[in-house]
Structures are given as structure tokens and as C-alpha cells.
């Protein structure tokens, strides 16, 4: 969730998303390897069809909205993510009766947010927090769902002529770093102070969101 807001401070939102997507697609297989077959197939089948519609809608908006509008949408999505992280622990204490349409709605919103701003996690993870699912399955389900969503986004970006492969190739040198970063993240996740790490990330995201909402780029 941090990559797109930061890239969007120095380039158009559509370019930031098209640049970060190939990097995500390279990282996804390594993440899937770490959590292979730990996902909940029922939840994937429930949420994925609606996510397809969300991806199509998000890609259409990404291709047709002006960059200043996209920047503000991205800023709002970033603030929503911050709010979600702040209240997420309270979701576990709610008295909740699951309904299939909740999964459809969360899948659609996640696909839309992912295609439009690379921030599809809040509705998806909020929905999973309300389910009875053990932690490893939680992470595995999230990993598989967004790996599929990322693949679904690629054809739309190519058809909408938003994927600049020349720009992507300029960053070929980061590719060898990705598996190392995935491995390092998996090793560090149980060792770092999670609370302090999240506080730092949320502070950076909050500043980025304010810039996206209220600062106009010099070349706009």
C-alpha cells in the first residue's frame, strides 16, 4: 500500500500503478511459495467473481479520469487504509453473522481499489477479520486472492494502453532484489516491533495522503 502513494508524488497515478504492477507480479510467486495451500478455497471462490467486476471498473476509471482526480482518489483510499488499520482490532469483537453478499461486496471493493489505486486490502482484510479463520489461512488467503487480482489487472492495463513497458524495463535492476526482499520480510516479521513499525508506516502514509489531496504537482 505504500508504493503507489509514494510513486504518485513524482509521476502520474496511472504510471505509478503500471510501474508497480510488474514488480508485484514478480513478488507474488515467492509469497505464494511461503504460504502454499494454506488459503481458504471457499472464501476465494466467494469473493473472486465480484473482484473481477471491480477490477474492470477500476481499470476503466483509471484510464479515463484526469490525473488530479486520481491523485485525490488515491489520497482518500490511503486515508481509508489508515482508518482501517486503526479500527481493525475492534472488528474482531463485533457480534457478526456472515452473509454471502458481504463476501461479494468485499471482493468487488477490493478489486476496484486494487485496480484504481493498488489499495484493495482494507475491504478484503476487514471481511476476513470477521470470519472464523486461523492466522496462517488468513495470510495465505490474502496472498492468493491478490496474486490472482494482480494477474487480472494486467490485460486491462495493456488494453487501455496504460502499461509502459519501456519504463518498466528501465527498472530491471530491481528484479533480483524482490525475492531477497520477500525472504527478508518473512524472516523479520516475527522479530521487529510490529506496533512501532505500523506506527511509522501509518505516519508516512498519512503525510503522502495529505500531499496527494492538497499539493498540486509542478507540471500539472
PDB file of C-alpha atoms in Angstrom:
ATOM      1  CA  UNK A   1       0.000   0.000   0.000  1.00  0.00           C
ATOM      2  CA  UNK A   2       2.989   2.327   0.467  1.00  0.00           C
ATOM      3  CA  UNK A   3       4.464   2.000  -3.029  1.00  0.00           C
ATOM      4  CA  UNK A   4       1.753   3.656  -5.126  1.00  0.00           C
ATOM      5  CA  UNK A   5       1.222   6.757  -2.948  1.00  0.00           C
ATOM      6  CA  UNK A   6       4.983   7.410  -2.857  1.00  0.00           C
ATOM      7  CA  UNK A   7       5.458   6.874  -6.599  1.00  0.00           C
ATOM      8  CA  UNK A   8       2.442   9.102  -7.279  1.00  0.00           C
ATOM      9  CA  UNK A   9       4.263  12.004  -5.646  1.00  0.00           C
ATOM     10  CA  UNK A  10       6.694  12.058  -8.588  1.00  0.00           C
ATOM     11  CA  UNK A  11       4.672  10.640 -11.516  1.00  0.00           C
ATOM     12  CA  UNK A  12       1.041  10.298 -12.698  1.00  0.00           C
ATOM     13  CA  UNK A  13      -1.077   7.805 -10.737  1.00  0.00           C
ATOM     14  CA  UNK A  14      -1.666   5.589 -13.780  1.00  0.00           C
ATOM     15  CA  UNK A  15       2.096   5.410 -14.403  1.00  0.00           C
ATOM     16  CA  UNK A  16       2.743   4.580 -10.745  1.00  0.00           C
ATOM     17  CA  UNK A  17       0.277   1.691 -10.869  1.00  0.00           C
ATOM     18  CA  UNK A  18       1.539   0.348 -14.209  1.00  0.00           C
ATOM     19  CA  UNK A  19       5.135   0.531 -12.936  1.00  0.00           C
ATOM     20  CA  UNK A  20       4.464  -1.206  -9.621  1.00  0.00           C
ATOM     21  CA  UNK A  21       2.237  -3.988 -11.031  1.00  0.00           C
ATOM     22  CA  UNK A  22       5.028  -5.972 -12.762  1.00  0.00           C
ATOM     23  CA  UNK A  23       7.043  -5.839  -9.531  1.00  0.00           C
ATOM     24  CA  UNK A  24       4.061  -7.218  -7.626  1.00  0.00           C
ATOM     25  CA  UNK A  25       3.606  -9.968 -10.220  1.00  0.00           C
ATOM     26  CA  UNK A  26       7.237 -10.998  -9.736  1.00  0.00           C
ATOM     27  CA  UNK A  27       6.913 -10.972  -5.939  1.00  0.00           C
ATOM     28  CA  UNK A  28       3.619 -12.907  -5.822  1.00  0.00           C
ATOM     29  CA  UNK A  29       5.022 -16.383  -6.703  1.00  0.00           C
ATOM     30  CA  UNK A  30       7.564 -16.126  -3.881  1.00  0.00           C
ATOM     31  CA  UNK A  31       4.845 -15.121  -1.423  1.00  0.00           C
ATOM     32  CA  UNK A  32       2.640 -17.971  -2.655  1.00  0.00           C
ATOM     33  CA  UNK A  33       5.507 -20.405  -2.115  1.00  0.00           C
ATOM     34  CA  UNK A  34       5.778 -19.362   1.534  1.00  0.00           C
ATOM     35  CA  UNK A  35       2.030 -19.890   2.109  1.00  0.00           C
ATOM     36  CA  UNK A  36       1.302 -22.674  -0.396  1.00  0.00           C
ATOM     37  CA  UNK A  37      -2.122 -24.305   0.114  1.00  0.00           C
ATOM     38  CA  UNK A  38      -2.781 -22.523   3.395  1.00  0.00           C
ATOM     39  CA  UNK A  39      -5.600 -20.478   1.840  1.00  0.00           C
ATOM     40  CA  UNK A  40      -9.336 -20.944   2.328  1.00  0.00           C
ATOM     41  CA  UNK A  41     -10.731 -22.066  -1.038  1.00  0.00           C
ATOM     42  CA  UNK A  42     -14.322 -21.291  -0.044  1.00  0.00           C
ATOM     43  CA  UNK A  43     -13.548 -17.630   0.613  1.00  0.00           C
ATOM     44  CA  UNK A  44     -11.568 -17.342  -2.628  1.00  0.00           C
ATOM     45  CA  UNK A  45     -14.480 -18.792  -4.629  1.00  0.00           C
ATOM     46  CA  UNK A  46     -16.902 -16.475  -2.837  1.00  0.00           C
ATOM     47  CA  UNK A  47     -15.022 -13.219  -3.365  1.00  0.00           C
ATOM     48  CA  UNK A  48     -13.159 -13.634  -6.648  1.00  0.00           C
ATOM     49  CA  UNK A  49     -16.051 -13.355  -9.181  1.00  0.00           C
ATOM     50  CA  UNK A  50     -17.100  -9.986  -7.749  1.00  0.00           C
ATOM     51  CA  UNK A  51     -13.456  -8.905  -7.693  1.00  0.00           C
ATOM     52  CA  UNK A  52     -13.323  -9.378 -11.479  1.00  0.00           C
ATOM     53  CA  UNK A  53     -16.074  -6.766 -11.918  1.00  0.00           C
ATOM     54  CA  UNK A  54     -14.248  -4.465  -9.508  1.00  0.00           C
ATOM     55  CA  UNK A  55     -11.012  -4.773 -11.496  1.00  0.00           C
ATOM     56  CA  UNK A  56     -12.790  -3.974 -14.784  1.00  0.00           C
ATOM     57  CA  UNK A  57     -14.493  -0.929 -13.265  1.00  0.00           C
ATOM     58  CA  UNK A  58     -11.309   0.290 -11.585  1.00  0.00           C
ATOM     59  CA  UNK A  59      -9.260  -0.050 -14.783  1.00  0.00           C
ATOM     60  CA  UNK A  60     -11.907   1.884 -16.742  1.00  0.00           C
ATOM     61  CA  UNK A  61     -11.827   4.738 -14.216  1.00  0.00           C
ATOM     62  CA  UNK A  62      -8.026   4.701 -14.140  1.00  0.00           C
ATOM     63  CA  UNK A  63      -7.905   5.081 -17.928  1.00  0.00           C
ATOM     64  CA  UNK A  64     -10.492   7.861 -18.141  1.00  0.00           C
ATOM     65  CA  UNK A  65     -10.192  10.086 -15.073  1.00  0.00           C
ATOM     66  CA  UNK A  66      -7.786  13.064 -15.037  1.00  0.00           C
ATOM     67  CA  UNK A  67      -4.623  12.618 -13.001  1.00  0.00           C
ATOM     68  CA  UNK A  68      -5.581  15.296 -10.448  1.00  0.00           C
ATOM     69  CA  UNK A  69      -8.818  13.397  -9.733  1.00  0.00           C
ATOM     70  CA  UNK A  70      -6.906  10.099  -9.490  1.00  0.00           C
ATOM     71  CA  UNK A  71      -4.447  11.665  -7.062  1.00  0.00           C
ATOM     72  CA  UNK A  72      -7.280  12.726  -4.775  1.00  0.00           C
ATOM     73  CA  UNK A  73      -8.963   9.330  -5.036  1.00  0.00           C
ATOM     74  CA  UNK A  74      -5.653   7.695  -4.138  1.00  0.00           C
ATOM     75  CA  UNK A  75      -5.322  10.096  -1.201  1.00  0.00           C
ATOM     76  CA  UNK A  76      -8.792   9.144   0.048  1.00  0.00           C
ATOM     77  CA  UNK A  77      -8.070   5.413  -0.393  1.00  0.00           C
ATOM     78  CA  UNK A  78      -4.855   5.874   1.593  1.00  0.00           C
ATOM     79  CA  UNK A  79      -6.736   7.593   4.428  1.00  0.00           C
ATOM     80  CA  UNK A  80      -9.299   4.771   4.389  1.00  0.00           C
ATOM     81  CA  UNK A  81      -6.475   2.271   4.756  1.00  0.00           C
ATOM     82  CA  UNK A  82      -5.092   4.222   7.733  1.00  0.00           C
ATOM     83  CA  UNK A  83      -8.536   4.336   9.357  1.00  0.00           C
ATOM     84  CA  UNK A  84      -8.937   0.609   8.776  1.00  0.00           C
ATOM     85  CA  UNK A  85      -5.624  -0.153  10.485  1.00  0.00           C
ATOM     86  CA  UNK A  86      -6.638   1.938  13.486  1.00  0.00           C
ATOM     87  CA  UNK A  87     -10.027   0.240  13.983  1.00  0.00           C
ATOM     88  CA  UNK A  88      -9.237  -3.264  12.697  1.00  0.00           C
ATOM     89  CA  UNK A  89      -8.714  -4.773  16.150  1.00  0.00           C
ATOM     90  CA  UNK A  90     -12.217  -3.704  17.147  1.00  0.00           C
ATOM     91  CA  UNK A  91     -13.733  -5.655  14.253  1.00  0.00           C
ATOM     92  CA  UNK A  92     -12.825  -8.913  15.987  1.00  0.00           C
ATOM     93  CA  UNK A  93     -15.067  -8.059  18.932  1.00  0.00           C
ATOM     94  CA  UNK A  94     -18.188  -7.366  16.880  1.00  0.00           C
ATOM     95  CA  UNK A  95     -21.172  -9.682  17.015  1.00  0.00           C
ATOM     96  CA  UNK A  96     -21.346 -10.746  13.380  1.00  0.00           C
ATOM     97  CA  UNK A  97     -23.461 -13.124  11.307  1.00  0.00           C
ATOM     98  CA  UNK A  98     -21.784 -13.872   7.951  1.00  0.00           C
ATOM     99  CA  UNK A  99     -23.761 -13.471   4.735  1.00  0.00           C
ATOM    100  CA  UNK A 100     -22.585 -14.362   1.235  1.00  0.00           C
ATOM    101  CA  UNK A 101     -23.349 -10.890  -0.081  1.00  0.00           C
ATOM    102  CA  UNK A 102     -20.826  -9.465   2.388  1.00  0.00           C
ATOM    103  CA  UNK A 103     -18.160 -11.509   0.594  1.00  0.00           C
ATOM    104  CA  UNK A 104     -19.389 -10.329  -2.815  1.00  0.00           C
ATOM    105  CA  UNK A 105     -19.251  -6.694  -1.683  1.00  0.00           C
ATOM    106  CA  UNK A 106     -15.791  -7.064  -0.141  1.00  0.00           C
ATOM    107  CA  UNK A 107     -14.488  -8.817  -3.259  1.00  0.00           C
ATOM    108  CA  UNK A 108     -15.844  -6.110  -5.552  1.00  0.00           C
ATOM    109  CA  UNK A 109     -14.482  -3.285  -3.404  1.00  0.00           C
ATOM    110  CA  UNK A 110     -11.088  -4.976  -3.169  1.00  0.00           C
ATOM    111  CA  UNK A 111     -10.877  -5.452  -6.936  1.00  0.00           C
ATOM    112  CA  UNK A 112     -11.940  -1.846  -7.531  1.00  0.00           C
ATOM    113  CA  UNK A 113      -9.469  -0.430  -5.014  1.00  0.00           C
ATOM    114  CA  UNK A 114      -6.630  -2.607  -6.268  1.00  0.00           C
ATOM    115  CA  UNK A 115      -7.132  -1.648  -9.929  1.00  0.00           C
ATOM    116  CA  UNK A 116      -7.747   2.034  -9.248  1.00  0.00           C
ATOM    117  CA  UNK A 117      -5.146   2.718  -6.567  1.00  0.00           C
ATOM    118  CA  UNK A 118      -3.346  -0.534  -5.618  1.00  0.00           C
ATOM    119  CA  UNK A 119      -5.134  -0.334  -2.247  1.00  0.00           C
ATOM    120  CA  UNK A 120      -7.607  -3.200  -2.286  1.00  0.00           C
ATOM    121  CA  UNK A 121      -6.558  -4.624   1.081  1.00  0.00           C
ATOM    122  CA  UNK A 122      -8.855  -2.760   3.556  1.00  0.00           C
ATOM    123  CA  UNK A 123     -12.247  -4.209   2.482  1.00  0.00           C
ATOM    124  CA  UNK A 124     -10.762  -7.663   1.940  1.00  0.00           C
ATOM    125  CA  UNK A 125      -8.944  -7.885   5.257  1.00  0.00           C
ATOM    126  CA  UNK A 126     -11.821  -6.266   7.157  1.00  0.00           C
ATOM    127  CA  UNK A 127     -14.101  -9.029   5.807  1.00  0.00           C
ATOM    128  CA  UNK A 128     -11.603 -11.762   6.730  1.00  0.00           C
ATOM    129  CA  UNK A 129     -11.238 -10.381  10.238  1.00  0.00           C
ATOM    130  CA  UNK A 130     -14.959 -11.016  10.734  1.00  0.00           C
ATOM    131  CA  UNK A 131     -14.642 -14.682   9.709  1.00  0.00           C
ATOM    132  CA  UNK A 132     -13.522 -17.592  11.852  1.00  0.00           C
ATOM    133  CA  UNK A 133     -10.203 -18.202  10.141  1.00  0.00           C
ATOM    134  CA  UNK A 134      -6.853 -19.049  11.708  1.00  0.00           C
ATOM    135  CA  UNK A 135      -3.900 -16.667  11.157  1.00  0.00           C
ATOM    136  CA  UNK A 136      -1.900 -18.723   8.636  1.00  0.00           C
ATOM    137  CA  UNK A 137      -5.005 -19.301   6.498  1.00  0.00           C
ATOM    138  CA  UNK A 138      -5.724 -15.576   6.800  1.00  0.00           C
ATOM    139  CA  UNK A 139      -2.349 -14.686   5.292  1.00  0.00           C
ATOM    140  CA  UNK A 140      -2.495 -17.486   2.714  1.00  0.00           C
ATOM    141  CA  UNK A 141      -5.980 -16.464   1.537  1.00  0.00           C
ATOM    142  CA  UNK A 142      -4.896 -12.832   1.244  1.00  0.00           C
ATOM    143  CA  UNK A 143      -1.769 -13.829  -0.689  1.00  0.00           C
ATOM    144  CA  UNK A 144      -3.622 -15.983  -3.229  1.00  0.00           C
ATOM    145  CA  UNK A 145      -6.502 -13.537  -3.689  1.00  0.00           C
ATOM    146  CA  UNK A 146      -4.288 -10.569  -4.531  1.00  0.00           C
ATOM    147  CA  UNK A 147      -1.937 -12.668  -6.657  1.00  0.00           C
ATOM    148  CA  UNK A 148      -4.956 -13.520  -8.845  1.00  0.00           C
ATOM    149  CA  UNK A 149      -6.244  -9.934  -8.775  1.00  0.00           C
ATOM    150  CA  UNK A 150      -2.836  -8.644  -9.879  1.00  0.00           C
ATOM    151  CA  UNK A 151      -2.881 -11.037 -12.839  1.00  0.00           C
ATOM    152  CA  UNK A 152      -6.397  -9.872 -13.736  1.00  0.00           C
ATOM    153  CA  UNK A 153      -5.253  -6.239 -13.765  1.00  0.00           C
ATOM    154  CA  UNK A 154      -2.512  -6.781 -16.351  1.00  0.00           C
ATOM    155  CA  UNK A 155      -4.664  -7.340 -19.510  1.00  0.00           C
ATOM    156  CA  UNK A 156      -6.802  -4.287 -18.721  1.00  0.00           C
ATOM    157  CA  UNK A 157      -3.777  -2.030 -18.315  1.00  0.00           C
ATOM    158  CA  UNK A 158      -2.357  -3.280 -21.630  1.00  0.00           C
ATOM    159  CA  UNK A 159      -5.670  -2.842 -23.483  1.00  0.00           C
ATOM    160  CA  UNK A 160      -6.117   0.656 -22.018  1.00  0.00           C
ATOM    161  CA  UNK A 161      -2.556   1.499 -23.154  1.00  0.00           C
ATOM    162  CA  UNK A 162      -1.512   2.307 -19.594  1.00  0.00           C
ATOM    163  CA  UNK A 163       1.335  -0.189 -19.406  1.00  0.00           C
ATOM    164  CA  UNK A 164       4.595   1.453 -20.461  1.00  0.00           C
ATOM    165  CA  UNK A 165       6.946  -1.493 -20.921  1.00  0.00           C
ATOM    166  CA  UNK A 166       9.869   0.796 -21.776  1.00  0.00           C
ATOM    167  CA  UNK A 167       9.500   2.434 -18.388  1.00  0.00           C
ATOM    168  CA  UNK A 168       9.196  -0.955 -16.692  1.00  0.00           C
ATOM    169  CA  UNK A 169      12.381  -2.190 -18.397  1.00  0.00           C
ATOM    170  CA  UNK A 170      14.277   0.813 -17.010  1.00  0.00           C
ATOM    171  CA  UNK A 171      13.858  -0.759 -13.582  1.00  0.00           C
ATOM    172  CA  UNK A 172      15.010  -4.280 -14.481  1.00  0.00           C
ATOM    173  CA  UNK A 173      17.818  -3.968 -11.937  1.00  0.00           C
ATOM    174  CA  UNK A 174      15.358  -4.185  -9.018  1.00  0.00           C
ATOM    175  CA  UNK A 175      14.079  -7.631 -10.059  1.00  0.00           C
ATOM    176  CA  UNK A 176      16.875  -9.628  -8.310  1.00  0.00           C
ATOM    177  CA  UNK A 177      16.146  -7.663  -5.128  1.00  0.00           C
ATOM    178  CA  UNK A 178      12.494  -8.781  -4.976  1.00  0.00           C
ATOM    179  CA  UNK A 179      12.927 -12.434  -3.870  1.00  0.00           C
ATOM    180  CA  UNK A 180      15.532 -11.298  -1.340  1.00  0.00           C
ATOM    181  CA  UNK A 181      13.097  -8.689  -0.007  1.00  0.00           C
ATOM    182  CA  UNK A 182      10.270 -11.261   0.242  1.00  0.00           C
ATOM    183  CA  UNK A 183      12.555 -13.652   2.123  1.00  0.00           C
ATOM    184  CA  UNK A 184      13.827 -10.866   4.382  1.00  0.00           C
ATOM    185  CA  UNK A 185      10.289  -9.694   5.129  1.00  0.00           C
ATOM    186  CA  UNK A 186       9.268 -13.230   6.067  1.00  0.00           C
ATOM    187  CA  UNK A 187      12.283 -13.528   8.387  1.00  0.00           C
ATOM    188  CA  UNK A 188      11.779 -10.153  10.045  1.00  0.00           C
ATOM    189  CA  UNK A 189       8.024 -10.318  10.541  1.00  0.00           C
ATOM    190  CA  UNK A 190       8.365 -12.173  13.852  1.00  0.00           C
ATOM    191  CA  UNK A 191      11.355 -10.167  15.088  1.00  0.00           C
ATOM    192  CA  UNK A 192      10.566  -6.493  14.588  1.00  0.00           C
ATOM    193  CA  UNK A 193       8.383  -4.444  16.911  1.00  0.00           C
ATOM    194  CA  UNK A 194       5.147  -4.643  14.928  1.00  0.00           C
ATOM    195  CA  UNK A 195       3.441  -1.792  16.764  1.00  0.00           C
ATOM    196  CA  UNK A 196       6.273   0.669  16.175  1.00  0.00           C
ATOM    197  CA  UNK A 197       6.648  -0.480  12.571  1.00  0.00           C
ATOM    198  CA  UNK A 198       2.955   0.084  11.850  1.00  0.00           C
ATOM    199  CA  UNK A 199       3.045   3.485  13.557  1.00  0.00           C
ATOM    200  CA  UNK A 200       5.928   4.542  11.310  1.00  0.00           C
ATOM    201  CA  UNK A 201       4.208   3.226   8.164  1.00  0.00           C
ATOM    202  CA  UNK A 202       0.920   4.925   9.023  1.00  0.00           C
ATOM    203  CA  UNK A 203       2.699   8.226   9.648  1.00  0.00           C
ATOM    204  CA  UNK A 204       4.415   8.054   6.234  1.00  0.00           C
ATOM    205  CA  UNK A 205       1.124   7.112   4.561  1.00  0.00           C
ATOM    206  CA  UNK A 206      -0.700   9.974   6.288  1.00  0.00           C
ATOM    207  CA  UNK A 207       1.803  12.529   5.003  1.00  0.00           C
ATOM    208  CA  UNK A 208       1.637  11.021   1.498  1.00  0.00           C
ATOM    209  CA  UNK A 209      -2.180  11.155   1.582  1.00  0.00           C
ATOM    210  CA  UNK A 210      -2.154  14.841   2.543  1.00  0.00           C
ATOM    211  CA  UNK A 211       0.266  15.621  -0.288  1.00  0.00           C
ATOM    212  CA  UNK A 212      -1.899  13.727  -2.778  1.00  0.00           C
ATOM    213  CA  UNK A 213      -5.025  15.542  -1.600  1.00  0.00           C
ATOM    214  CA  UNK A 214      -3.735  19.095  -1.272  1.00  0.00           C
ATOM    215  CA  UNK A 215      -0.471  19.568  -3.218  1.00  0.00           C
ATOM    216  CA  UNK A 216      -0.540  20.132  -6.972  1.00  0.00           C
ATOM    217  CA  UNK A 217       2.487  18.765  -8.883  1.00  0.00           C
ATOM    218  CA  UNK A 218       4.603  21.468 -10.580  1.00  0.00           C
ATOM    219  CA  UNK A 219       3.942  20.061 -14.067  1.00  0.00           C
ATOM    220  CA  UNK A 220       0.141  19.739 -13.550  1.00  0.00           C
TER     221      UNK A 220
END
